[in-house]
Amino acid sequence: MKQAMKQVKDKLYYYFAEKNWGVRREYPIIKAEYDAKGEKIGKWIKLIHLNWHYRVLRKKEMLYCEETPESVKKNCKLPYLDGAESEISNRRPVIFLVKELLEYDVISFDIFDTLILRPFAKPADLFMIVGKRLNKIEFYRIRVDAEKRARELAMNNKGNHEITIDDIYTIIEEKTGIPKDLGIRAEIEVEMQYCFANPYMKRVFQLLKEQKKTIVITSDMYLPCGIMEKILIKSGYTGYERLYISCEYDCNKRLGGLYQYIKRDYFGKKIIHIGDNPISDIQSAKKSNIATIYYKSVHELGARYRSDGMSSLIGSAYSGIVNTHLHNGIQIYSPAYEYGFIYGGLYILGFCNWIHSEIKAKNIDKILFLSRDGAIYQEIFGYMFENMNFEYFLWSRIANAKYTCTINKEAFIKKVVLNRAVRSEAKISISSLLESLSLNTFKSILPQYGLSEKTLVLNENAQMIEKMFIENWDLVNEEYKTEKERLREYIKRKIGDSNKVAIVDVGWLGSGPLGLKYLIEEEFKLNCEVYCLQAAASPPYENDLSADLLDDTIKTYLFSPEYNRENFTAHKYTNNGVNSIFFELFTQAKHPSYSGITKIGEYIFDIPEVENYKTIEEIHEGIRDFCLKYKETFRMDSYMYNISGHDAYMPYRMLIRDLTFLKNSFGKIAYARGISGDYKNQSMETIFEILDGVGLGKKE
């Protein structure tokens, strides 16, 4: 029996995995299947036990794509992988659609998901906002149940399902005590706030008006004509001839009654109807001998490509913003733009809001956004929050390694010097290395170690180079003394008279923010308390930052080894460690990486990666547009900005389940990987080459 149970559990696991955990298999089917094989499962209590195992396995949903075989992975929910997602809607250009419509005397438009869009994955999700306005818990369920009950009563009383919003809130008032008028007013206010014009259909509508065509609007809806007219006017739809609303006519499109009124009012006219519902807008209209054009719902088009595992309201709002923007048909976007809009926008906006919450809670005076990741952070932060005190601060891993070398001797030698030996294909001479580090004084002692200026930094001589630096460490500190004085002046200018400063960076080890914290608080003693805020933490070893994370020396938004552990695991332990490379594409900047400051106060930069700037700008344009739309949409309900780190990371986590889109879109992106500082002889790698190096793709 134990063996049989194990076989059933194993089969359940792979069955649910193959079905994307989306369809629960009924127990009678399981029992019948195993009875047929002669494997008697026994009493139903054992099947309940199996259900418990299923629930345990179901909790692994968020990681199953990383844990199951390739044959199972192919069935998991994935983003659109073949290019720009906005291409799949395949809408006709507006002018072509209008040309076809001009052949008809009367053009009828559906309202919701055709003329009017909502920024939610499902229309009913708007009820969560209404419930918040009414301060009523469980309102979503109450509202859905009340509408269902109202339609049942309507069928019993008058033989059809047509109801009004008054009918719905009469039931809600009876069950909850919420005054009917108050509830109706709250829902109408929310509808008015969140409904907006479909840009594609609005252009069609305007062109038809210019051609003096007769336009009518037809909808199955419980809101009265007066409210629907206000929503249409607010969205810019005026000049139509008639408005047919099912609750006003006591019949609907689905059963064809509403179409009969249109045919009566426009007897003998050639009529066409446009809508998103394949039954009520297409099948029923055709049965009434009315021509049709199917406008597939933006949410239906985008749903399969939206991230799963997000919280209900933020997940719905995120999907609503993305679907309505990409799939309305007004424009096709580039893959780079969509990368920023779909996968980076929610993260950047949520991170900026989280930063704002942190600085308010700690009464922080000023924010320093570290280059280069901080460029897009500070731009979005400045848009979201006015009158905030922040600066863009030039910093980098190479600068941090140089100027904190007094306490990070091992890190300096390992990351700045010995990494060159490991990456021997760079073929960097010792002379170039020393010049890039402003350590020319070491050239005079090279012969003592059997080295010359032309000697390449390779594995074969790595130990001797390390020995030279260790035995002459005082030279390193002395050489950087003047540069650090210039650095101190730069820091003082940036922090001004602030007593508390937040340093913001993307991640991963935290060396940049922690290095600056040490310099400001300990070495330079600038009487300023420093807080380190990172998007995420993914140190080389999980225990590297444990103490700093636990005492909030570093706080992270998305994940760390101690926070949002599942996201940390997915990011760090899949795709052979390259997830951070793609993630940092969101926050690349259109200027070279900072390397340090000279003794006379001039800034030093690596070579500019100008070949990447167009792609970076497109990614940032997508991020900006998402943040602008999201902020404008939810400006009246600002709690919607409180996006959890878990939700913010989920779109990207979905994307990295399959690297096809990233490879195809960004494989030729070239940049310096790791610490460098050699701004004259920098070695560049394409993402194709990096992936090839870890066994995830061939070089192009």
mmCIF file of C-alpha atoms in Angstrom, residues 101-323:
data_model
loop_
_atom_site.group_PDB
_atom_site.id
_atom_site.type_symbol
_atom_site.label_atom_id
_atom_site.label_comp_id
_atom_site.label_asym_id
_atom_site.label_seq_id
_atom_site.Cartn_x
_atom_site.Cartn_y
_atom_site.Cartn_z
ATOM 1 C CA LEU A 101 -17.107 50.703 -41.615
ATOM 2 C CA LEU A 102 -17.884 53.494 -44.073
ATOM 3 C CA GLU A 103 -19.811 50.975 -46.154
ATOM 4 C CA TYR A 104 -22.494 50.816 -43.449
ATOM 5 C CA ASP A 105 -25.254 53.277 -42.606
ATOM 6 C CA VAL A 106 -25.185 52.685 -38.842
ATOM 7 C CA ILE A 107 -22.186 51.659 -36.753
ATOM 8 C CA SER A 108 -22.893 50.246 -33.307
ATOM 9 C CA PHE A 109 -20.161 50.046 -30.663
ATOM 10 C CA ASP A 110 -20.033 47.974 -27.504
ATOM 11 C CA ILE A 111 -18.841 49.967 -24.472
ATOM 12 C CA PHE A 112 -16.686 48.066 -21.985
ATOM 13 C CA ASP A 113 -13.503 46.481 -23.376
ATOM 14 C CA THR A 114 -14.291 48.108 -26.717
ATOM 15 C CA LEU A 115 -14.820 51.880 -26.461
ATOM 16 C CA ILE A 116 -13.962 51.979 -22.759
ATOM 17 C CA LEU A 117 -11.178 50.173 -20.902
ATOM 18 C CA ARG A 118 -10.553 49.589 -17.215
ATOM 19 C CA PRO A 119 -7.079 49.168 -15.676
ATOM 20 C CA PHE A 120 -7.902 45.825 -14.073
ATOM 21 C CA ALA A 121 -7.509 42.268 -15.313
ATOM 22 C CA LYS A 122 -11.179 41.556 -14.525
ATOM 23 C CA PRO A 123 -14.075 44.056 -14.264
ATOM 24 C CA ALA A 124 -15.105 42.715 -10.845
ATOM 25 C CA ASP A 125 -11.665 43.540 -9.392
ATOM 26 C CA LEU A 126 -12.802 47.145 -9.304
ATOM 27 C CA PHE A 127 -15.041 46.104 -6.392
ATOM 28 C CA MET A 128 -11.961 45.814 -4.179
ATOM 29 C CA ILE A 129 -11.486 49.563 -4.578
ATOM 30 C CA VAL A 130 -15.174 50.184 -3.863
ATOM 31 C CA GLY A 131 -14.931 48.098 -0.696
ATOM 32 C CA LYS A 132 -11.997 50.192 0.479
ATOM 33 C CA ARG A 133 -14.003 53.379 -0.080
ATOM 34 C CA LEU A 134 -16.895 51.919 1.922
ATOM 35 C CA ASN A 135 -14.545 50.576 4.610
ATOM 36 C CA LYS A 136 -16.190 47.174 4.334
ATOM 37 C CA ILE A 137 -14.182 43.956 4.589
ATOM 38 C CA GLU A 138 -15.132 41.095 2.271
ATOM 39 C CA PHE A 139 -16.942 43.571 0.043
ATOM 40 C CA TYR A 140 -15.686 41.922 -3.143
ATOM 41 C CA ARG A 141 -17.502 38.682 -2.294
ATOM 42 C CA ILE A 142 -20.566 40.544 -1.020
ATOM 43 C CA ARG A 143 -20.821 42.600 -4.218
ATOM 44 C CA VAL A 144 -20.404 39.614 -6.535
ATOM 45 C CA ASP A 145 -22.956 37.554 -4.589
ATOM 46 C CA ALA A 146 -25.438 40.441 -4.528
ATOM 47 C CA GLU A 147 -25.357 40.820 -8.307
ATOM 48 C CA LYS A 148 -25.823 37.096 -8.754
ATOM 49 C CA ARG A 149 -28.770 37.095 -6.356
ATOM 50 C CA ALA A 150 -30.320 40.152 -8.025
ATOM 51 C CA ARG A 151 -30.251 38.406 -11.404
ATOM 52 C CA GLU A 152 -31.838 35.281 -9.914
ATOM 53 C CA LEU A 153 -34.652 37.385 -8.450
ATOM 54 C CA ALA A 154 -35.107 39.186 -11.770
ATOM 55 C CA MET A 155 -35.478 35.887 -13.595
ATOM 56 C CA ASN A 156 -38.024 34.651 -11.062
ATOM 57 C CA ASN A 157 -40.004 37.894 -11.082
ATOM 58 C CA LYS A 158 -39.990 38.971 -14.719
ATOM 59 C CA GLY A 159 -38.419 36.184 -16.750
ATOM 60 C CA ASN A 160 -35.076 37.793 -17.620
ATOM 61 C CA HIS A 161 -31.777 38.603 -15.909
ATOM 62 C CA GLU A 162 -31.783 42.370 -16.478
ATOM 63 C CA ILE A 163 -31.123 44.360 -13.313
ATOM 64 C CA THR A 164 -30.072 47.837 -12.240
ATOM 65 C CA ILE A 165 -27.398 48.940 -9.812
ATOM 66 C CA ASP A 166 -30.257 49.891 -7.496
ATOM 67 C CA ASP A 167 -31.341 46.231 -7.394
ATOM 68 C CA ILE A 168 -27.813 45.163 -6.427
ATOM 69 C CA TYR A 169 -27.394 47.642 -3.603
ATOM 70 C CA THR A 170 -30.853 46.977 -2.251
ATOM 71 C CA ILE A 171 -29.630 43.465 -1.474
ATOM 72 C CA ILE A 172 -26.304 44.759 -0.126
ATOM 73 C CA GLU A 173 -28.117 47.171 2.186
ATOM 74 C CA GLU A 174 -30.283 44.351 3.532
ATOM 75 C CA LYS A 175 -27.306 42.099 4.174
ATOM 76 C CA THR A 176 -24.735 44.604 5.443
ATOM 77 C CA GLY A 177 -26.484 47.754 6.534
ATOM 78 C CA ILE A 178 -24.518 49.872 4.036
ATOM 79 C CA PRO A 179 -26.977 52.557 2.898
ATOM 80 C CA LYS A 180 -27.990 51.888 -0.677
ATOM 81 C CA ASP A 181 -27.377 55.441 -1.851
ATOM 82 C CA LEU A 182 -23.917 55.474 -0.269
ATOM 83 C CA GLY A 183 -22.930 52.209 -1.937
ATOM 84 C CA ILE A 184 -24.237 53.234 -5.356
ATOM 85 C CA ARG A 185 -22.460 56.571 -5.134
ATOM 86 C CA ALA A 186 -19.159 54.892 -4.194
ATOM 87 C CA GLU A 187 -19.302 52.424 -7.072
ATOM 88 C CA ILE A 188 -20.219 55.065 -9.636
ATOM 89 C CA GLU A 189 -17.382 57.298 -8.415
ATOM 90 C CA VAL A 190 -14.914 54.450 -8.843
ATOM 91 C CA GLU A 191 -16.242 53.635 -12.319
ATOM 92 C CA MET A 192 -15.974 57.280 -13.320
ATOM 93 C CA GLN A 193 -12.442 57.475 -11.980
ATOM 94 C CA TYR A 194 -11.032 54.343 -13.576
ATOM 95 C CA CYS A 195 -12.803 54.085 -16.935
ATOM 96 C CA PHE A 196 -10.822 55.555 -19.823
ATOM 97 C CA ALA A 197 -11.020 55.669 -23.603
ATOM 98 C CA ASN A 198 -9.532 52.906 -25.700
ATOM 99 C CA PRO A 199 -7.104 54.958 -27.863
ATOM 100 C CA TYR A 200 -7.593 52.672 -30.855
ATOM 101 C CA MET A 201 -11.388 52.819 -30.812
ATOM 102 C CA LYS A 202 -11.421 56.493 -29.945
ATOM 103 C CA ARG A 203 -9.531 57.225 -33.153
ATOM 104 C CA VAL A 204 -11.961 55.031 -35.126
ATOM 105 C CA PHE A 205 -14.887 56.828 -33.493
ATOM 106 C CA GLN A 206 -13.475 60.278 -34.291
ATOM 107 C CA LEU A 207 -12.833 59.454 -37.947
ATOM 108 C CA LEU A 208 -16.363 58.113 -38.351
ATOM 109 C CA LYS A 209 -17.774 61.307 -36.827
ATOM 110 C CA GLU A 210 -15.745 63.375 -39.268
ATOM 111 C CA GLN A 211 -17.379 61.398 -42.069
ATOM 112 C CA LYS A 212 -20.858 62.170 -40.621
ATOM 113 C CA LYS A 213 -21.635 58.516 -40.006
ATOM 114 C CA THR A 214 -24.494 57.485 -37.725
ATOM 115 C CA ILE A 215 -23.056 56.013 -34.535
ATOM 116 C CA VAL A 216 -24.939 54.213 -31.772
ATOM 117 C CA ILE A 217 -23.608 52.652 -28.585
ATOM 118 C CA THR A 218 -24.938 49.360 -27.237
ATOM 119 C CA SER A 219 -24.179 47.656 -23.935
ATOM 120 C CA ASP A 220 -25.422 44.982 -21.559
ATOM 121 C CA MET A 221 -25.049 46.894 -18.297
ATOM 122 C CA TYR A 222 -26.776 47.558 -14.960
ATOM 123 C CA LEU A 223 -25.688 51.224 -14.836
ATOM 124 C CA PRO A 224 -28.405 53.613 -16.107
ATOM 125 C CA CYS A 225 -28.053 55.668 -19.277
ATOM 126 C CA GLY A 226 -27.335 58.867 -17.357
ATOM 127 C CA ILE A 227 -24.254 57.356 -15.726
ATOM 128 C CA MET A 228 -23.106 55.678 -18.924
ATOM 129 C CA GLU A 229 -23.371 59.004 -20.741
ATOM 130 C CA LYS A 230 -21.154 60.654 -18.120
ATOM 131 C CA ILE A 231 -18.541 57.893 -18.458
ATOM 132 C CA LEU A 232 -18.572 58.276 -22.244
ATOM 133 C CA ILE A 233 -18.312 62.075 -22.102
ATOM 134 C CA LYS A 234 -15.471 61.870 -19.562
ATOM 135 C CA SER A 235 -13.668 59.544 -21.991
ATOM 136 C CA GLY A 236 -14.180 61.878 -24.935
ATOM 137 C CA TYR A 237 -17.065 60.104 -26.714
ATOM 138 C CA THR A 238 -19.695 62.572 -27.863
ATOM 139 C CA GLY A 239 -21.737 62.990 -31.000
ATOM 140 C CA TYR A 240 -23.281 59.514 -31.130
ATOM 141 C CA GLU A 241 -26.977 59.322 -31.958
ATOM 142 C CA ARG A 242 -28.423 56.770 -29.532
ATOM 143 C CA LEU A 243 -27.412 54.861 -26.425
ATOM 144 C CA TYR A 244 -28.877 51.391 -25.886
ATOM 145 C CA ILE A 245 -28.378 50.054 -22.329
ATOM 146 C CA SER A 246 -29.863 46.673 -21.420
ATOM 147 C CA CYS A 247 -31.193 47.690 -17.998
ATOM 148 C CA GLU A 248 -33.114 50.572 -19.602
ATOM 149 C CA TYR A 249 -34.710 48.378 -22.289
ATOM 150 C CA ASP A 250 -35.181 45.331 -20.052
ATOM 151 C CA CYS A 251 -33.500 43.113 -22.633
ATOM 152 C CA ASN A 252 -29.939 42.426 -23.721
ATOM 153 C CA LYS A 253 -27.567 41.773 -26.592
ATOM 154 C CA ARG A 254 -26.923 38.164 -25.609
ATOM 155 C CA LEU A 255 -30.498 37.100 -26.300
ATOM 156 C CA GLY A 256 -30.825 39.527 -29.198
ATOM 157 C CA GLY A 257 -33.522 41.803 -27.798
ATOM 158 C CA LEU A 258 -31.387 44.935 -27.786
ATOM 159 C CA TYR A 259 -30.471 44.390 -31.434
ATOM 160 C CA GLN A 260 -34.152 44.330 -32.329
ATOM 161 C CA TYR A 261 -34.557 47.853 -30.965
ATOM 162 C CA ILE A 262 -31.640 49.029 -33.121
ATOM 163 C CA LYS A 263 -33.164 47.392 -36.194
ATOM 164 C CA ARG A 264 -36.539 48.966 -35.393
ATOM 165 C CA ASP A 265 -35.062 52.435 -34.950
ATOM 166 C CA TYR A 266 -32.970 52.132 -38.113
ATOM 167 C CA PHE A 267 -35.300 50.073 -40.246
ATOM 168 C CA GLY A 268 -33.922 49.372 -43.680
ATOM 169 C CA LYS A 269 -30.445 50.638 -42.782
ATOM 170 C CA LYS A 270 -27.241 48.683 -43.214
ATOM 171 C CA ILE A 271 -26.017 48.071 -39.645
ATOM 172 C CA ILE A 272 -22.744 46.727 -38.231
ATOM 173 C CA HIS A 273 -21.809 46.097 -34.580
ATOM 174 C CA ILE A 274 -18.307 46.055 -33.053
ATOM 175 C CA GLY A 275 -17.552 44.386 -29.723
ATOM 176 C CA ASP A 276 -15.295 42.106 -27.713
ATOM 177 C CA ASN A 277 -17.692 39.379 -26.549
ATOM 178 C CA PRO A 278 -17.831 36.474 -29.018
ATOM 179 C CA ILE A 279 -21.352 35.556 -27.934
ATOM 180 C CA SER A 280 -23.298 38.735 -27.160
ATOM 181 C CA ASP A 281 -21.405 40.976 -29.596
ATOM 182 C CA ILE A 282 -20.817 38.528 -32.458
ATOM 183 C CA GLN A 283 -23.021 35.426 -32.437
ATOM 184 C CA SER A 284 -26.147 37.176 -31.199
ATOM 185 C CA ALA A 285 -25.720 40.119 -33.576
ATOM 186 C CA LYS A 286 -25.303 37.770 -36.526
ATOM 187 C CA LYS A 287 -28.453 35.892 -35.520
ATOM 188 C CA SER A 288 -30.219 39.264 -35.686
ATOM 189 C CA ASN A 289 -28.857 39.748 -39.224
ATOM 190 C CA ILE A 290 -26.473 42.486 -38.146
ATOM 191 C CA ALA A 291 -22.931 42.473 -39.507
ATOM 192 C CA THR A 292 -20.125 42.264 -36.956
ATOM 193 C CA ILE A 293 -16.469 42.986 -36.315
ATOM 194 C CA TYR A 294 -14.804 41.160 -33.462
ATOM 195 C CA TYR A 295 -12.468 43.270 -31.326
ATOM 196 C CA LYS A 296 -10.780 40.728 -29.073
ATOM 197 C CA SER A 297 -10.479 41.890 -25.474
ATOM 198 C CA VAL A 298 -7.093 43.335 -24.538
ATOM 199 C CA HIS A 299 -7.204 41.301 -21.338
ATOM 200 C CA GLU A 300 -7.946 38.082 -23.152
ATOM 201 C CA LEU A 301 -4.986 38.732 -25.437
ATOM 202 C CA GLY A 302 -2.594 39.531 -22.618
ATOM 203 C CA ALA A 303 -3.762 37.235 -19.820
ATOM 204 C CA ARG A 304 -1.622 34.226 -20.736
ATOM 205 C CA TYR A 305 1.536 36.357 -20.681
ATOM 206 C CA ARG A 306 0.958 38.045 -17.328
ATOM 207 C CA SER A 307 2.741 36.916 -14.229
ATOM 208 C CA ASP A 308 1.082 34.482 -11.874
ATOM 209 C CA GLY A 309 1.634 34.415 -8.123
ATOM 210 C CA MET A 310 0.999 38.122 -7.513
ATOM 211 C CA SER A 311 -1.361 39.515 -4.864
ATOM 212 C CA SER A 312 -4.921 39.984 -6.083
ATOM 213 C CA LEU A 313 -5.316 43.755 -6.370
ATOM 214 C CA ILE A 314 -1.791 44.734 -7.405
ATOM 215 C CA GLY A 315 -1.658 41.780 -9.780
ATOM 216 C CA SER A 316 -4.921 42.864 -11.399
ATOM 217 C CA ALA A 317 -3.814 46.498 -11.659
ATOM 218 C CA TYR A 318 -0.440 45.519 -13.122
ATOM 219 C CA SER A 319 -2.070 43.246 -15.696
ATOM 220 C CA GLY A 320 -4.661 45.901 -16.481
ATOM 221 C CA ILE A 321 -2.054 48.578 -17.157
ATOM 222 C CA VAL A 322 0.054 46.280 -19.348
ATOM 223 C CA ASN A 323 -2.808 44.703 -21.295
#
